[in-house]
Short mmCIF file of C-alpha atoms in Angstrom, two decimals:
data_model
loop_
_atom_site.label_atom_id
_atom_site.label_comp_id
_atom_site.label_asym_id
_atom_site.label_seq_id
_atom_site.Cartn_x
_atom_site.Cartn_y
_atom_site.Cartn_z
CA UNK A 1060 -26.50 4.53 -12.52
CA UNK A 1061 -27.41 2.48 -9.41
CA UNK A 1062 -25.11 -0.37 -10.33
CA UNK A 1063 -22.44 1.70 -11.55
CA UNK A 1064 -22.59 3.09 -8.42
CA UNK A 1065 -22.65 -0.40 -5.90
CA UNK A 1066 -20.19 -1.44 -8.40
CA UNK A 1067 -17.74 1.19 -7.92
CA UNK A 1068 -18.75 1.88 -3.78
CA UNK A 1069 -17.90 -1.64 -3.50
CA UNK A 1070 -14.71 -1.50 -5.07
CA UNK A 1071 -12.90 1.68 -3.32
CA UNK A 1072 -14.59 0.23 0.15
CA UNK A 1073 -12.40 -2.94 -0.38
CA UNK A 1074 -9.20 -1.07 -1.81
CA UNK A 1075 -9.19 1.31 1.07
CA UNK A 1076 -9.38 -1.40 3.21
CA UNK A 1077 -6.66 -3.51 1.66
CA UNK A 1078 -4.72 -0.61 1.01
CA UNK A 1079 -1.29 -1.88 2.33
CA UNK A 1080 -1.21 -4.26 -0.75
CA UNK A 1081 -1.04 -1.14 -2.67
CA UNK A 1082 1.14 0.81 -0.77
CA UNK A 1083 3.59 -2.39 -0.49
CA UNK A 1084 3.62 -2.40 -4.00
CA UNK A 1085 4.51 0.96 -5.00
CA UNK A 1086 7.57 1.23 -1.73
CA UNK A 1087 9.06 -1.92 -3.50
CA UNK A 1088 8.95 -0.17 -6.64
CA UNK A 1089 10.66 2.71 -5.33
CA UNK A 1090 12.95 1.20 -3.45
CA UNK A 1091 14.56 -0.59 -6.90
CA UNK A 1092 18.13 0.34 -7.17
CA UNK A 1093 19.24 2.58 -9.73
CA UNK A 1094 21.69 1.54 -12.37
CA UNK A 1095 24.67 2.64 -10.04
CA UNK A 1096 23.57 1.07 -6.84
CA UNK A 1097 23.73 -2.06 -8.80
CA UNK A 1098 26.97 -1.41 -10.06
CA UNK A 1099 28.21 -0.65 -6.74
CA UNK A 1100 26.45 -3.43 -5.22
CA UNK A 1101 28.37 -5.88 -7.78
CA UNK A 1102 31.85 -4.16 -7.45
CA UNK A 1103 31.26 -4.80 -3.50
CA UNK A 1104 30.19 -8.72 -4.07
CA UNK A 1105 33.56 -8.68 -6.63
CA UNK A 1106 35.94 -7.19 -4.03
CA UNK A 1107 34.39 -9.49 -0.87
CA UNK A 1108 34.96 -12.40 -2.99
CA UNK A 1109 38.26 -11.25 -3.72
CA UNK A 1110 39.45 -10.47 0.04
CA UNK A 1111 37.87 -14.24 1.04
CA UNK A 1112 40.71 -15.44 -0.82
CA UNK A 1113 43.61 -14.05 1.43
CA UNK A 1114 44.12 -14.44 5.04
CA UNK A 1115 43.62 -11.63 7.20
CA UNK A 1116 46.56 -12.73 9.74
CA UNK A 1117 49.02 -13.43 6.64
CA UNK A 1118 47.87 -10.83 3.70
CA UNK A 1119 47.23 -7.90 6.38
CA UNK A 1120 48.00 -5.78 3.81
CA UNK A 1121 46.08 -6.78 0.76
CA UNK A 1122 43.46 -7.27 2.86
CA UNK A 1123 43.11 -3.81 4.44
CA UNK A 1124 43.21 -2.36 0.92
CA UNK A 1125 40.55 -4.35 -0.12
CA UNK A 1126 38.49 -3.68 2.94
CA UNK A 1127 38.99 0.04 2.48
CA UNK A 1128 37.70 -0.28 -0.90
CA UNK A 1129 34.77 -1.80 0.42
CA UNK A 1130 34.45 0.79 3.09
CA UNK A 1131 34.42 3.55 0.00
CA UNK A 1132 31.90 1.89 -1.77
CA UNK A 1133 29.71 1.44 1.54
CA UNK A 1134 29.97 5.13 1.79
CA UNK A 1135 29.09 5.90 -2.10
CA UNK A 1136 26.05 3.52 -1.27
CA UNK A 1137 25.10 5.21 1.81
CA UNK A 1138 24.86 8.69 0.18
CA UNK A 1139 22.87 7.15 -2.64
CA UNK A 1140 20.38 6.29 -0.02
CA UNK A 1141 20.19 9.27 1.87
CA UNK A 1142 19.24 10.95 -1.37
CA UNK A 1143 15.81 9.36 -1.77
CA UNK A 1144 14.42 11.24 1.13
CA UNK A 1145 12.45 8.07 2.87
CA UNK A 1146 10.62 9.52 5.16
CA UNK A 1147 8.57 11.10 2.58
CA UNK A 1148 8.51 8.47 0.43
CA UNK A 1149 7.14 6.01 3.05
CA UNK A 1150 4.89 8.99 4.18
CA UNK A 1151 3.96 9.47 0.54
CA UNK A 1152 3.47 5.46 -0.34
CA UNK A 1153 2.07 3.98 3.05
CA UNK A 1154 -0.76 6.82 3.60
CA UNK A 1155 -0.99 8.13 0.08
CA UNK A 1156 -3.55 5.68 -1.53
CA UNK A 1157 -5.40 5.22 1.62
CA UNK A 1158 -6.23 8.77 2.07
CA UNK A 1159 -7.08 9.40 -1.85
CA UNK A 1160 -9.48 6.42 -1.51
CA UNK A 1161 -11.30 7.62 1.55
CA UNK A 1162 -11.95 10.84 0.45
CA UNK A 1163 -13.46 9.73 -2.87
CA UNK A 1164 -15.30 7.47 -0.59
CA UNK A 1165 -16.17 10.17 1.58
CA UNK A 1166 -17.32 12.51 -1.11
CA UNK A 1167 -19.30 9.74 -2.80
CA UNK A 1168 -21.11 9.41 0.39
CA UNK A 1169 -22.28 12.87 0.70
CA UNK A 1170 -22.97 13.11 -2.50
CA UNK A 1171 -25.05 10.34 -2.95
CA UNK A 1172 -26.84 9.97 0.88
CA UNK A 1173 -29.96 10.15 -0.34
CA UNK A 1174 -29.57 7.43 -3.45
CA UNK A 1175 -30.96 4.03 -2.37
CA UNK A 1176 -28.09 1.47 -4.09
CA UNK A 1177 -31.23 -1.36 -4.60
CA UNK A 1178 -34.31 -2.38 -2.77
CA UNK A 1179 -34.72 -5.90 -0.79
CA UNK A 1180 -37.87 -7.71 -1.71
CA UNK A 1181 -40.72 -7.17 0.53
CA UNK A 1182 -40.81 -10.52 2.21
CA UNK A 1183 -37.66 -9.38 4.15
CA UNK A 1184 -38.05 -8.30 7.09
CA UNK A 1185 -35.28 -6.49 9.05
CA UNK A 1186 -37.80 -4.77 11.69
CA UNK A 1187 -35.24 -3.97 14.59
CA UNK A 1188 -32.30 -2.35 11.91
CA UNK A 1189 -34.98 -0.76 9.04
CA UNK A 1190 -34.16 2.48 10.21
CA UNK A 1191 -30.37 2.18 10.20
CA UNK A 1192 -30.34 0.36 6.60
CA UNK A 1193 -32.54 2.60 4.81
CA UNK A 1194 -31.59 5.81 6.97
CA UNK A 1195 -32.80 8.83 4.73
CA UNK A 1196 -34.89 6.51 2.27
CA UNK A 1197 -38.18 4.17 2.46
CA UNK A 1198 -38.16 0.72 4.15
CA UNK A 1199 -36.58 -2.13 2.78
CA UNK A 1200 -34.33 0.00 0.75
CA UNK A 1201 -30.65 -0.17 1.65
CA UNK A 1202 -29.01 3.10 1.76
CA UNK A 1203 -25.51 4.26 0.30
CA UNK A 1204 -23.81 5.15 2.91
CA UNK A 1205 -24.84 1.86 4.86
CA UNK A 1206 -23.48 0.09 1.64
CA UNK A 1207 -20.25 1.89 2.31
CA UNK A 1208 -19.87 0.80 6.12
CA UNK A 1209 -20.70 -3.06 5.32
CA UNK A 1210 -18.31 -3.55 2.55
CA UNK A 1211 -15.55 -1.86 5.07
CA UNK A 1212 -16.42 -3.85 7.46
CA UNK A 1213 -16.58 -7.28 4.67
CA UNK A 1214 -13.49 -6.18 3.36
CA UNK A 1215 -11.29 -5.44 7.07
CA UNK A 1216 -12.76 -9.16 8.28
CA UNK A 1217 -11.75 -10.96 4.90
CA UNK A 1218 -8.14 -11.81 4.79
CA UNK A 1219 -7.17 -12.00 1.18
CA UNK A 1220 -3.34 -10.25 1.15
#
């Protein structure tokens, strides 16, 4: 149960602390554009390729056209943006996982205060920071909760992503 329990501890302590790898993950998933964004996006390459073939000074007037075109399609593209709601989605994806993470961490810490994770050998002497360590349990043991706060701190020092 002990190791299961380090194991896991270890794990959300270093996911909540690299948790903008996550939420930079699932943003660029939702961000992907939807079959008709893509269709408008390749209508709007087609037309801008088009208009880059006349002159603006000597085909005013096919080039207007086509820029109004354009201008439509920029406005189709616009409202399909405004229709994902981003706020909450960046609300949603940046602070989601982080949140969910720390409070299973948090709840895993109050649940399991008193556990000691594993016990250092008895040549090891920490005098000045036994107390700290091993908080509720016997010397030389190193608490959970102490386990917690190391492997944030590990895990915010390490630069990985």
């Amino acid at each position: 149960m002990t190791f299961l329990l380090f194991i896991v501890s270890t794990l959300i302590s270093f996911l909540v602390a690299k948790s903008t790898f996550i939420s930079n993950w699932l943003t660029k998933w939702n961000s992907k554009f939807s079959a008709a964004e893509k269709e408008l996006h390749k209508q709007k390459r087609a037309l801008k390729q088009e208009q880059q073939q006349y002159s603006m000074i000597d085909d005013f007037a096919k080039y207007s056209k086509l820029q109004r075109k354009i201008n439509a399609i920029d406005e189709q593209l616009e409202k399909c943006v405004n229709t994902k709601n981003p706020f909450w989605t960046v609300v949603l994806f940046n602070y989601g996982p982080k949140v969910v993470l720390s409070m299973v961490l948090l709840i895993l810490t109050v649940y399991y205060r008193r556990t000691p994770l594993f016990k250092l050998p008895d040549f090891v002497d920490l005098s000045p920071f036994n107390n700290v360590i091993s908080y509720p349990n016997e010397r030389n043991f190193v608490s959970f909760h102490f386990w917690v706060m190391s492997c944030n701190v590990a895990a915010r020092t390490i630069k990985i992503w």
